[in-house]
Short mmCIF file of C-alpha atoms and ligand atoms in Angstrom, two decimals:
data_model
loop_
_atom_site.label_atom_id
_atom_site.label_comp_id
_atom_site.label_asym_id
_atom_site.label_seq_id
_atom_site.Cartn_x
_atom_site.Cartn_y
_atom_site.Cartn_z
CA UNK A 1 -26.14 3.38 -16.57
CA UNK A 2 -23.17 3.39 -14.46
CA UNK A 3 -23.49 4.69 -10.90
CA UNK A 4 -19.93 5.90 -9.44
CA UNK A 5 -18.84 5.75 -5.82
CA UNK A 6 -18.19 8.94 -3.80
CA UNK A 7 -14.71 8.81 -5.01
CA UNK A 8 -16.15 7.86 -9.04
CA UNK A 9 -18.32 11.05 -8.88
CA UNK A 10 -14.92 12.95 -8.23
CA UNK A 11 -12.66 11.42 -10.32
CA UNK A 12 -14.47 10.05 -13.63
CA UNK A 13 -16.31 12.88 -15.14
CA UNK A 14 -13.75 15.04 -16.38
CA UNK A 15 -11.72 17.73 -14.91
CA UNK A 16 -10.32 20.85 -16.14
CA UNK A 17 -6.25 19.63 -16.46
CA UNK A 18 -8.16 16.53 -18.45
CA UNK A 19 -9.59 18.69 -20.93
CA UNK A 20 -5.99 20.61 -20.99
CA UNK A 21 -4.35 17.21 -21.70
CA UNK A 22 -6.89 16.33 -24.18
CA UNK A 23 -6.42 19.48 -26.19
CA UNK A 24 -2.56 19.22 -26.00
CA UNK A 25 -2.35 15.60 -26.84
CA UNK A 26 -4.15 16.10 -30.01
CA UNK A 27 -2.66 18.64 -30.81
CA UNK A 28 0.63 17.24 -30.63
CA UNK A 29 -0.28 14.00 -32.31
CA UNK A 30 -2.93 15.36 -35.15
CA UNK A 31 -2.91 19.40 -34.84
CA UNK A 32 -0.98 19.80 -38.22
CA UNK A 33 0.13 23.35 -38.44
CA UNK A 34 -2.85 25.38 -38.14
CA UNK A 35 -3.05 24.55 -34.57
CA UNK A 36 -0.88 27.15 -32.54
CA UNK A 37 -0.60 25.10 -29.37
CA UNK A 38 -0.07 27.80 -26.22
CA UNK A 39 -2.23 25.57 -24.10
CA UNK A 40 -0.33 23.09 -22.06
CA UNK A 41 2.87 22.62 -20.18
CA UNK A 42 4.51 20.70 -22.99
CA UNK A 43 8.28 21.22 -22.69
CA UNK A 44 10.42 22.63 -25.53
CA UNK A 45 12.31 20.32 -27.72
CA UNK A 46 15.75 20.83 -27.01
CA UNK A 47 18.22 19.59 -29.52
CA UNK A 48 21.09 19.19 -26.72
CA UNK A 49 19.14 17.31 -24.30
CA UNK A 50 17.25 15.41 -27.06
CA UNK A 51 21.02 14.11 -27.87
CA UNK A 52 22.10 13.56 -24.50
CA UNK A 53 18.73 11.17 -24.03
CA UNK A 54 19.61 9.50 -27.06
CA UNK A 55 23.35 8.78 -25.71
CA UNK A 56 22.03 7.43 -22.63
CA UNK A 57 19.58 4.84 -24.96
CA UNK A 58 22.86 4.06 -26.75
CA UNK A 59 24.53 3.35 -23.48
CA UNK A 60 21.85 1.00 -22.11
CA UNK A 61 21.58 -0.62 -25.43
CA UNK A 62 24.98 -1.58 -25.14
CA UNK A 63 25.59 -2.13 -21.13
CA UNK A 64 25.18 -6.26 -20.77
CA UNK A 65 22.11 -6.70 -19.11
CA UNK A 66 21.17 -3.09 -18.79
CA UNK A 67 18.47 -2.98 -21.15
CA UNK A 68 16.96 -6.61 -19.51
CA UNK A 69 16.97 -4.86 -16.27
CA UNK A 70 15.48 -1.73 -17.62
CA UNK A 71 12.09 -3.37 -19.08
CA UNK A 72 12.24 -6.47 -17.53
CA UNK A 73 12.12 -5.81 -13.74
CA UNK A 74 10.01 -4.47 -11.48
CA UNK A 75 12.05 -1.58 -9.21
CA UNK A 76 10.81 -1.66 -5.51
CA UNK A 77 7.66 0.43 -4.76
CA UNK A 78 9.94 3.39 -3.49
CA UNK A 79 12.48 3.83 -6.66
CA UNK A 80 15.03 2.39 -8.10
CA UNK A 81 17.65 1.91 -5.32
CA UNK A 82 20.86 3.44 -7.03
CA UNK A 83 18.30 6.82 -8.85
CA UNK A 84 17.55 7.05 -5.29
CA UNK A 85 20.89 6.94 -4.24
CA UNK A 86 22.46 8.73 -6.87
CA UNK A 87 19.71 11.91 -5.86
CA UNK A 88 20.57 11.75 -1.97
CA UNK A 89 24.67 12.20 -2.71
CA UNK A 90 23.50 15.28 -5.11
CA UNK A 91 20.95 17.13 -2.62
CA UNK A 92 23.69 16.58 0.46
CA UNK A 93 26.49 17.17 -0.92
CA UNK A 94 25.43 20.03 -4.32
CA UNK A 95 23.06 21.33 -1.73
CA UNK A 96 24.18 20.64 1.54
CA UNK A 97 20.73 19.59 2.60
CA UNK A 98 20.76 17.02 5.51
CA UNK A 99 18.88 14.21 3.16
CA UNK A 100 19.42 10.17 2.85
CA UNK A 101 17.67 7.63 0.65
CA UNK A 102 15.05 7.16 3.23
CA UNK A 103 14.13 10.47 2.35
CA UNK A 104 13.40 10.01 -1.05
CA UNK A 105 10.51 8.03 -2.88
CA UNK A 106 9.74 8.11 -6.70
CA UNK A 107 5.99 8.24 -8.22
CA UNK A 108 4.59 8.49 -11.47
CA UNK A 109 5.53 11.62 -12.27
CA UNK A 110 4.59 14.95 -10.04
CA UNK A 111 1.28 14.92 -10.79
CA UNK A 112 0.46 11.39 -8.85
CA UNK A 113 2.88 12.59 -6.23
CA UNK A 114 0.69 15.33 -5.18
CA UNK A 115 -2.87 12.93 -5.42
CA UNK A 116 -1.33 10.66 -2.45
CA UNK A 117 0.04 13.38 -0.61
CA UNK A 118 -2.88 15.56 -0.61
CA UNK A 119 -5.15 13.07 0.09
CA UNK A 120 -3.20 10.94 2.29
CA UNK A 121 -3.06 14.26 4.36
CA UNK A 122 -5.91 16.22 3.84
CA UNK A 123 -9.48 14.48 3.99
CA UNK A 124 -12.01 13.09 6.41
CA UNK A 125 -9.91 12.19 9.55
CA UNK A 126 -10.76 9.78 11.94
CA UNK A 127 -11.93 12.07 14.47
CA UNK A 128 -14.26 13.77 11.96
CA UNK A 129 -12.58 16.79 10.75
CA UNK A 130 -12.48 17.67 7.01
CA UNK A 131 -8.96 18.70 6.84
CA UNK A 132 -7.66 21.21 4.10
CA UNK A 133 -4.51 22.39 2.41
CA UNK A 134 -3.36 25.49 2.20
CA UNK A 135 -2.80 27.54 -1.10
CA UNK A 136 -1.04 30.72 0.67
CA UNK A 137 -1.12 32.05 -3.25
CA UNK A 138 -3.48 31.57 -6.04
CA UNK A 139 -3.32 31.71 -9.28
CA UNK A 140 -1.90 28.01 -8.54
CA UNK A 141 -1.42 24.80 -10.38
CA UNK A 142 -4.83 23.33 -12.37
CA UNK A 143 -3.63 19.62 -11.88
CA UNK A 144 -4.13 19.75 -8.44
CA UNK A 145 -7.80 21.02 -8.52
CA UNK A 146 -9.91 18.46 -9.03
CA UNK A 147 -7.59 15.73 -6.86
CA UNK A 148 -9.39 14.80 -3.94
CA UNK A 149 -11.30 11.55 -3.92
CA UNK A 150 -13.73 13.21 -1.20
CA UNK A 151 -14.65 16.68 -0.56
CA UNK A 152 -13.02 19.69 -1.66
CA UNK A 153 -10.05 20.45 0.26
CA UNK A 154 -8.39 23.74 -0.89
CA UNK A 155 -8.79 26.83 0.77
CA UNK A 156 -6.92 29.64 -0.87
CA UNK A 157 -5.88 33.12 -0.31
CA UNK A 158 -6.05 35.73 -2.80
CA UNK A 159 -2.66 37.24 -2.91
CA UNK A 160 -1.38 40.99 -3.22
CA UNK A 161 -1.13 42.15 -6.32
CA UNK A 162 2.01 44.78 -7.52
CA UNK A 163 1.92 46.73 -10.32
CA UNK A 164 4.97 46.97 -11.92
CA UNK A 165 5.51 50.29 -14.76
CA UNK A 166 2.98 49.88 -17.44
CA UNK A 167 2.51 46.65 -18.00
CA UNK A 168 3.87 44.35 -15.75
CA UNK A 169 2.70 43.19 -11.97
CA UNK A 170 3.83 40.75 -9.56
CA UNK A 171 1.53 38.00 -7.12
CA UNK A 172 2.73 38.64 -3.25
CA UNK A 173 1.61 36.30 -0.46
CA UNK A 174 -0.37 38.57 1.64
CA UNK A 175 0.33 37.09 4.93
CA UNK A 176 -2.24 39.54 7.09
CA UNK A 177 -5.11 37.02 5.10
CA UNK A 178 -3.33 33.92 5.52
CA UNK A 179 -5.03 32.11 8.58
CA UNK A 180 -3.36 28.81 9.85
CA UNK A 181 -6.26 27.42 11.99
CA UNK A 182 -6.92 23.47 13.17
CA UNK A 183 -7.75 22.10 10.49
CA UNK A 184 -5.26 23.20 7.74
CA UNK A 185 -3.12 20.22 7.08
CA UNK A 186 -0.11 21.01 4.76
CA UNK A 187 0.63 24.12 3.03
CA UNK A 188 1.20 24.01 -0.77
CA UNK A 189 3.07 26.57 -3.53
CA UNK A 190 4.14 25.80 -6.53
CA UNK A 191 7.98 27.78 -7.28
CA UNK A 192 8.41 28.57 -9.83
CA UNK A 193 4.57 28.59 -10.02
CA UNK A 194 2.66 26.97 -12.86
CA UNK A 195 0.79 29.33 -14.11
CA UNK A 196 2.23 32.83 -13.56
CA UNK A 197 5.93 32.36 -13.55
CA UNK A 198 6.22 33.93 -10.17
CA UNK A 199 8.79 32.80 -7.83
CA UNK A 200 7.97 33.30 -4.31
CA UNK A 201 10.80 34.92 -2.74
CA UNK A 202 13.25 33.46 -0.37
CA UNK A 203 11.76 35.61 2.34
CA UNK A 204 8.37 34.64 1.67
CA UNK A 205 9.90 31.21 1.51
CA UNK A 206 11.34 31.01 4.87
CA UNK A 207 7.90 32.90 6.31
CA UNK A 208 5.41 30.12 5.24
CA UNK A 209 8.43 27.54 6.30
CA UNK A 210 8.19 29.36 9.92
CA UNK A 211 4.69 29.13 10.01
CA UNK A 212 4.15 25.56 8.99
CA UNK A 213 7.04 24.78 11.65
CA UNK A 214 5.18 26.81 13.75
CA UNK A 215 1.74 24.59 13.33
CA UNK A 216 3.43 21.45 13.43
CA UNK A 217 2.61 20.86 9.58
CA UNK A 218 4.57 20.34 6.73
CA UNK A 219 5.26 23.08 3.70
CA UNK A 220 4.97 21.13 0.61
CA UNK A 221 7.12 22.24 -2.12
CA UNK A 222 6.40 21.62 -6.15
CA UNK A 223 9.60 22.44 -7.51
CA UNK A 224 8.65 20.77 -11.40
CA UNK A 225 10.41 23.75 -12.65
CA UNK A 226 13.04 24.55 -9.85
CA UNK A 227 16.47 23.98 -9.17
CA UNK A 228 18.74 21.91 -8.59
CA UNK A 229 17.25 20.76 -11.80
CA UNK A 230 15.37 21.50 -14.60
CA UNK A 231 16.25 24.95 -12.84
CA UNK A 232 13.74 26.87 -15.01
CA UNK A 233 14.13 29.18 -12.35
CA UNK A 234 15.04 32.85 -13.93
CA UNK A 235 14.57 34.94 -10.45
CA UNK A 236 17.33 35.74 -8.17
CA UNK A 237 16.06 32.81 -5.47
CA UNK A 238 17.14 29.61 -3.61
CA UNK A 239 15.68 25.95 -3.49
CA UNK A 240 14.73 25.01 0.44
CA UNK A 241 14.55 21.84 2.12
CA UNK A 242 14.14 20.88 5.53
CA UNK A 243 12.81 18.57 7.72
CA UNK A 244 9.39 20.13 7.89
CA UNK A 245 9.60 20.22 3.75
CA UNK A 246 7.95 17.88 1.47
CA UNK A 247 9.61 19.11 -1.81
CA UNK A 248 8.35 17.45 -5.34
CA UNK A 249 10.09 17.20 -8.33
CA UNK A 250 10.23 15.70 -11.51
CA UNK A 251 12.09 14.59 -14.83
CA UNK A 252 9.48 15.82 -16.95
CA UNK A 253 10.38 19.54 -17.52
CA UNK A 254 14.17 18.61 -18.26
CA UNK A 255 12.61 17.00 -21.51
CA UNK A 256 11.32 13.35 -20.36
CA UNK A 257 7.67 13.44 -19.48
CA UNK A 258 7.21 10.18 -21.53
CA UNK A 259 8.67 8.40 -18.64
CA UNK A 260 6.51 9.68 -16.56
CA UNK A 261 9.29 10.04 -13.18
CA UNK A 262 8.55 12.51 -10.27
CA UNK A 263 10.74 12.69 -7.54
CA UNK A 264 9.33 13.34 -3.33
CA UNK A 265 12.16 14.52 -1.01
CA UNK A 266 10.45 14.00 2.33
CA UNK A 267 10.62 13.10 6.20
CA UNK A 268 10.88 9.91 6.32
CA UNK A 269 7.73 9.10 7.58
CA UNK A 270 6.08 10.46 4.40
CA UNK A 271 8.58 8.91 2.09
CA UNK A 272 7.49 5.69 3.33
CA UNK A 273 4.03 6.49 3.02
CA UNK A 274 4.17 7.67 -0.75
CA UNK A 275 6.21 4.02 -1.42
CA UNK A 276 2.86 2.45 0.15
CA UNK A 277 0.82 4.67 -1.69
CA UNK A 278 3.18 3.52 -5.28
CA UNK A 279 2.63 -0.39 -4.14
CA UNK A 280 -0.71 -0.44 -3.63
CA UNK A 281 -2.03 1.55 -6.56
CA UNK A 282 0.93 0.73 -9.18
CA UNK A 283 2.89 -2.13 -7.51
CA UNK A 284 5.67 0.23 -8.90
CA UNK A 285 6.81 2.82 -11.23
CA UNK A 286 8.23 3.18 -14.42
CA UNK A 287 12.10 2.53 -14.84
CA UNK A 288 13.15 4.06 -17.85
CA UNK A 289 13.59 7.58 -16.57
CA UNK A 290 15.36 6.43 -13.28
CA UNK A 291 17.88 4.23 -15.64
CA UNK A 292 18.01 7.24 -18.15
CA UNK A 293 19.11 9.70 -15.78
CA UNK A 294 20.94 7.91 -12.93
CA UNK A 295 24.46 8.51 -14.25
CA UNK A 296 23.86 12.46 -15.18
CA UNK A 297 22.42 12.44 -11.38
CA UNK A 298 25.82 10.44 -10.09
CA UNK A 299 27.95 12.26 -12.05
CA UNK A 300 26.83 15.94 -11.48
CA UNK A 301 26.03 16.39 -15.24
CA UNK A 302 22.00 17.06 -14.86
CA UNK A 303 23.34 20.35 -12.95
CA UNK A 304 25.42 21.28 -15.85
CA UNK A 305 23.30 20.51 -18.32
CA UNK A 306 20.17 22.03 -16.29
CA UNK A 307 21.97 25.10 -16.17
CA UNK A 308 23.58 25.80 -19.20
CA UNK A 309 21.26 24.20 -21.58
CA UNK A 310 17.76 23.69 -20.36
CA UNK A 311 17.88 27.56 -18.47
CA UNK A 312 19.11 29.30 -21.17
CA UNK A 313 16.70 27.89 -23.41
CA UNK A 314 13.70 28.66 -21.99
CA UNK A 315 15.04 32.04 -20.74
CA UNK A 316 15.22 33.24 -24.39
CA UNK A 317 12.00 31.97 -24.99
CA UNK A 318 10.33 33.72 -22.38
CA UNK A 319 11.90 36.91 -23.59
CA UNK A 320 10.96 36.48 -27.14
CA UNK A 321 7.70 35.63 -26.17
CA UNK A 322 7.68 38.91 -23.78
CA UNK A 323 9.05 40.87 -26.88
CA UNK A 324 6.40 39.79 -29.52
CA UNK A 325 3.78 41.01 -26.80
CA UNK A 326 5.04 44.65 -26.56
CA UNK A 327 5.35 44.79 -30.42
CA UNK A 328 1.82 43.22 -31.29
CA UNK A 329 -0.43 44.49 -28.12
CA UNK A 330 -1.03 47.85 -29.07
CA UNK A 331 0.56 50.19 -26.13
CA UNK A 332 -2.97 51.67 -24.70
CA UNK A 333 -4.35 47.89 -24.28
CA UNK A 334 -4.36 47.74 -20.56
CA UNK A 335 -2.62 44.43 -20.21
CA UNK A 336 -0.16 43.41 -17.89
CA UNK A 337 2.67 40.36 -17.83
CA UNK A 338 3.19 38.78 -14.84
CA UNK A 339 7.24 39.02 -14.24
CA UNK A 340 8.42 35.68 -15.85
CA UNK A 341 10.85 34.34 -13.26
CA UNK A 342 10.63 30.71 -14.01
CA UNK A 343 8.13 27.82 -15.84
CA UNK A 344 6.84 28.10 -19.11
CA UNK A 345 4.22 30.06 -19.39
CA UNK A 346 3.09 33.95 -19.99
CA UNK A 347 0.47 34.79 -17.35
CA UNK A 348 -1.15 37.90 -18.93
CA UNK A 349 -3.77 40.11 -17.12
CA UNK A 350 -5.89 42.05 -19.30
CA UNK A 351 -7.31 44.77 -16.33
CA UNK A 352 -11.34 45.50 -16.78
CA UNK A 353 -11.52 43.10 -19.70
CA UNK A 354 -15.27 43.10 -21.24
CA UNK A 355 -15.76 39.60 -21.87
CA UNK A 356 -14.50 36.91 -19.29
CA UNK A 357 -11.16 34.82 -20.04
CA UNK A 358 -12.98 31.20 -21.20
CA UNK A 359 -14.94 33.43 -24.11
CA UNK A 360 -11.29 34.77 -24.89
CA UNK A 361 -10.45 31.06 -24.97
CA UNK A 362 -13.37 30.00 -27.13
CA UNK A 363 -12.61 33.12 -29.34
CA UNK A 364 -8.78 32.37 -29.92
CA UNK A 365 -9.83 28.38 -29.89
CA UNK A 366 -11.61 28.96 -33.56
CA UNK A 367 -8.92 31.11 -34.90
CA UNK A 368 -6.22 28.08 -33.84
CA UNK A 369 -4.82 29.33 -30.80
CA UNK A 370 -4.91 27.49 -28.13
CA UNK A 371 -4.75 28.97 -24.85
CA UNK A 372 -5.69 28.44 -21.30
CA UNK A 373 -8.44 30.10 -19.43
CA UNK A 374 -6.85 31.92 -16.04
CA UNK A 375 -10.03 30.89 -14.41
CA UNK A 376 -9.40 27.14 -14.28
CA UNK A 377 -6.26 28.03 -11.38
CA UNK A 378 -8.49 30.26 -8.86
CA UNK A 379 -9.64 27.20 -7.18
CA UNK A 380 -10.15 26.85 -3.62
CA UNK A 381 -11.73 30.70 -3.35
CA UNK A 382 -14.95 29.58 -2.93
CA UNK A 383 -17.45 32.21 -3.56
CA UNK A 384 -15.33 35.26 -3.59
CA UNK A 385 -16.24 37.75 -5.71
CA UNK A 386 -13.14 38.72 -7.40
CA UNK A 387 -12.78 40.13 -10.87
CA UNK A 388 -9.08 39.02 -11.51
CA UNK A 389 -10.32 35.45 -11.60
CA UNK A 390 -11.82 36.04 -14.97
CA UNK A 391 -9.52 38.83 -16.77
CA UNK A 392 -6.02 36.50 -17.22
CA UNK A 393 -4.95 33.68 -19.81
CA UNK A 394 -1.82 31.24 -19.83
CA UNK A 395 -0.10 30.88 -22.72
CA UNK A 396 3.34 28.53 -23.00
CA UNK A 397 6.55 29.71 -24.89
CA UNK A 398 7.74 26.85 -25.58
CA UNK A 399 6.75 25.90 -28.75
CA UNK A 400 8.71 26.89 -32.19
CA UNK A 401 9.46 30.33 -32.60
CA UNK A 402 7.19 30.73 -35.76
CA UNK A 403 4.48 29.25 -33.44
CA UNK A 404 4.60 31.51 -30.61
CA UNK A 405 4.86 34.23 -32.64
CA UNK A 406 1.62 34.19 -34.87
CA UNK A 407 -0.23 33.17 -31.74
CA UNK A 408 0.51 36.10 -29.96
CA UNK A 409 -0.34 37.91 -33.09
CA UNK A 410 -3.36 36.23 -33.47
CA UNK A 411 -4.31 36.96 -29.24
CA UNK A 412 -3.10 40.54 -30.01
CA UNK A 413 -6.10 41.41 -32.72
CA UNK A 414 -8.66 39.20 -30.80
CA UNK A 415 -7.83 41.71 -27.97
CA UNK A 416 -8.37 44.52 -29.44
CA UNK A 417 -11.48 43.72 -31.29
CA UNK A 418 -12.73 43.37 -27.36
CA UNK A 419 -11.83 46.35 -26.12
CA UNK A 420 -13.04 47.62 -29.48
CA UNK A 421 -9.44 49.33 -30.14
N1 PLP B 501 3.49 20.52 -10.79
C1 PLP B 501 3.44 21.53 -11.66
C2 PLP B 501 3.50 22.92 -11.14
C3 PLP B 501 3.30 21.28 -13.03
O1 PLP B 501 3.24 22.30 -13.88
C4 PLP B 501 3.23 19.95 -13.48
C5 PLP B 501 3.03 19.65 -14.91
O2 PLP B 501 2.85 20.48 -15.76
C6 PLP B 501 3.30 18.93 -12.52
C7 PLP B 501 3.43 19.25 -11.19
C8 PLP B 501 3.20 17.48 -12.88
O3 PLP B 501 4.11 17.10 -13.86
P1 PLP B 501 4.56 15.59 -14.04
O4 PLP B 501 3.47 14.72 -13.54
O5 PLP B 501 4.79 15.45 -15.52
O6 PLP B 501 5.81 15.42 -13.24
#
């Protein structure tokens, strides 16, 4: 038998975004068609950007020495030095934010972005405080719910909820129940937020960025989905950044998750500290996506392209998607869509629902539709009683229209069989 550390116990024995991962990787590799995979964040294949990244192969192919560089080097610990250079020149001068390379460090995609900076922030400190992060708003991310190598360190807030006609509804950060108190030590949102597709507006934006200000702690940002770039971003909303802002982002939602390339826009302090983090648990990260995208980042094109390819794209998906649920959910199911303002995903609430969301899973999981429970992203709550927590699934839109559509067929009659309709 093996006998795992503190930090084994945490981190070997499975975790909800594993199983997620599990079910989408097999899917993709093995499912065959039966499989109608709504479950995981799997971007779309996009024809135009699948051409662009085969250009760029071309191109390094054919550069003298590019391709050497590209698999034969290790890139510092931080990034590659002209990615990293080639993103400052975009954020100050596309954005006008007041950002140099030092602010800027590159991980292995978001996801290992967010284990060092939540746990190189949150934790055991020194002085013996557990300290915690912040989820102002939750539904939030799965990936980051099962990342801390010691205790639990989310606290969350349950957010206002606005009903919107018949069946939509909209997540509000209810800033009465949000409590900044010693030991919170970074607050965290994802925008556009994995799963519902909200974006939190620019108002509640620049609230949470007064109040982090305010406590002398930073606002951490996941912007996977968010503009400059992929800009999956449908709501009428700005990107932030400041110097109290630790804003992630990543290549993999533009179309290259293989490479496996997030992106932390940081004080300096804390970009330094994720390129210790990269060193010591990776030596360094992978190059192709840097060396893929550098040029589009130089050149301006990733804003073009991010804007009237990869939007558009994933705009008509999401209203596709939104139409085949008002023509297969029968009009007296009381369901509601969370607005779709950005990401990949349908976040749908089915109000007073007699069974709980993982039996809708298991239910839709033996007719081939894969889905994800809602309950896996309440985490942090702790005990509260709270119905909402079991009544709401994810689905993604982003897989072929013929896909999509029988799925939502398919989650349409399992519906109504449980509300006997
Ligand atoms: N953050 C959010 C909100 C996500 O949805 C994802 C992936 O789905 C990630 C971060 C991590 O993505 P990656 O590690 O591929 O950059």
């Amino acid at each position: 038998m093996t006998d795992f550390s503190i930090f084994g116990s945490k981190l070997c024995d499975g975790s909800g975004i594993e199983e997620l991962m599990h079910d989408l990787g097999n899917a993709l590799s093995s499912g065959g068609d039966d499989i109608k995979m709504l479950g995981g964040g799997q971007p779309g294949s996009i024809p135009e950007m699948n051409a662009i990244w085969r250009r760029r192969m071309e191109e390094i192919m054919e550069t003298p020495g590019e391709m050497e560089a590209m698999v034969g080097n290790y890139d510092p610990p931080k990034g590659n030095p002209k990615f990293i250079k080639a993103l400052a020149q975009l954020f100050s001068e596309k954005l006008g934010w007041d950002v140099t390379e030092k602010n800027i460090a590159i991980t292995a995609g978001g996801q290992t972005a967010f284990f060092f900076l939540f746990n190189a922030l949150a934790g055991r400190t020194k002085d013996g405080r557990r300290k915690k992060i912040l989820l102002p708003l939750v539904p939030e991310y799965i990936g980051y719910a099962n990342q801390s190598v010691g205790d639990d360190f989310f606290k969350a807030v349950k957010p206002k909820i606005e009903k919107i006609g018949e069946h939509q509804f909209k997540y509000r950060v209810d800033f009465e129940s949000l409590q900044i108190d010693d030991d919170i030590a970074a607050i965290c949102v994802s925008r556009p937020t994995n799963p519902s597709g909200n974006v939190l507006t620019d108002a509640e934006m620049d609230k949470l960025s007064a109040l982090a200000s305010q406590h002398n702690i930073p606002l951490i940002i996941d912007n996977a989905y968010g503009a400059p770039f992929p800009n999956i971003f449908f709501a009428d909303a700005n990107p932030l950044w400041n110097e109290n802002t630790i804003l992630t982002m990543s290549l993999s939602k533009i179309g290259l998750p293989g490479t496996r390339t997030g992106i932390v826009v940081a004080p300096v302090r804390i970009a330094e500290a994720v390129a210790s983090m990269s060193a010591i648990v990776g030596l360094a990260n992978s190059s192709s996506g840097q060396y893929i995208m550098e040029p589009l980042i130089r050149s301006g094109e990733v804003l073009t392209l991010s804007n009237e390819v990869v939007k558009p794209f994933y705009l008509e998906k999401s209203d596709k998607a939104q139409q085949w649920v008002s023509e297969f959910f029968d009009d007296s199911l009381p369901y509601r869509i969370h607005l779709s303002e950005g990401a990949l995903f349908l976040w749908i609430w089915f109000e007073d629902m007699p069974v709980s969301s993982k039996v809708l899973y298991e239910r839709l999981k033996e007719r081939g539709v894969l889905i994800v429970s809602g309950s896996y992203f309440f985490f942090g709550l702790g005990d509260t009683e709270w119905k909402h927590r079991d009544q709401c699934i994810r689905m993604t839109f982003t897989m072929e229209e013929t896909v999509v559509k029988e799925g939502i067929r398919i989650i349409a009659e399992e519906v109504k069989k449980i509300y006997g309709k």
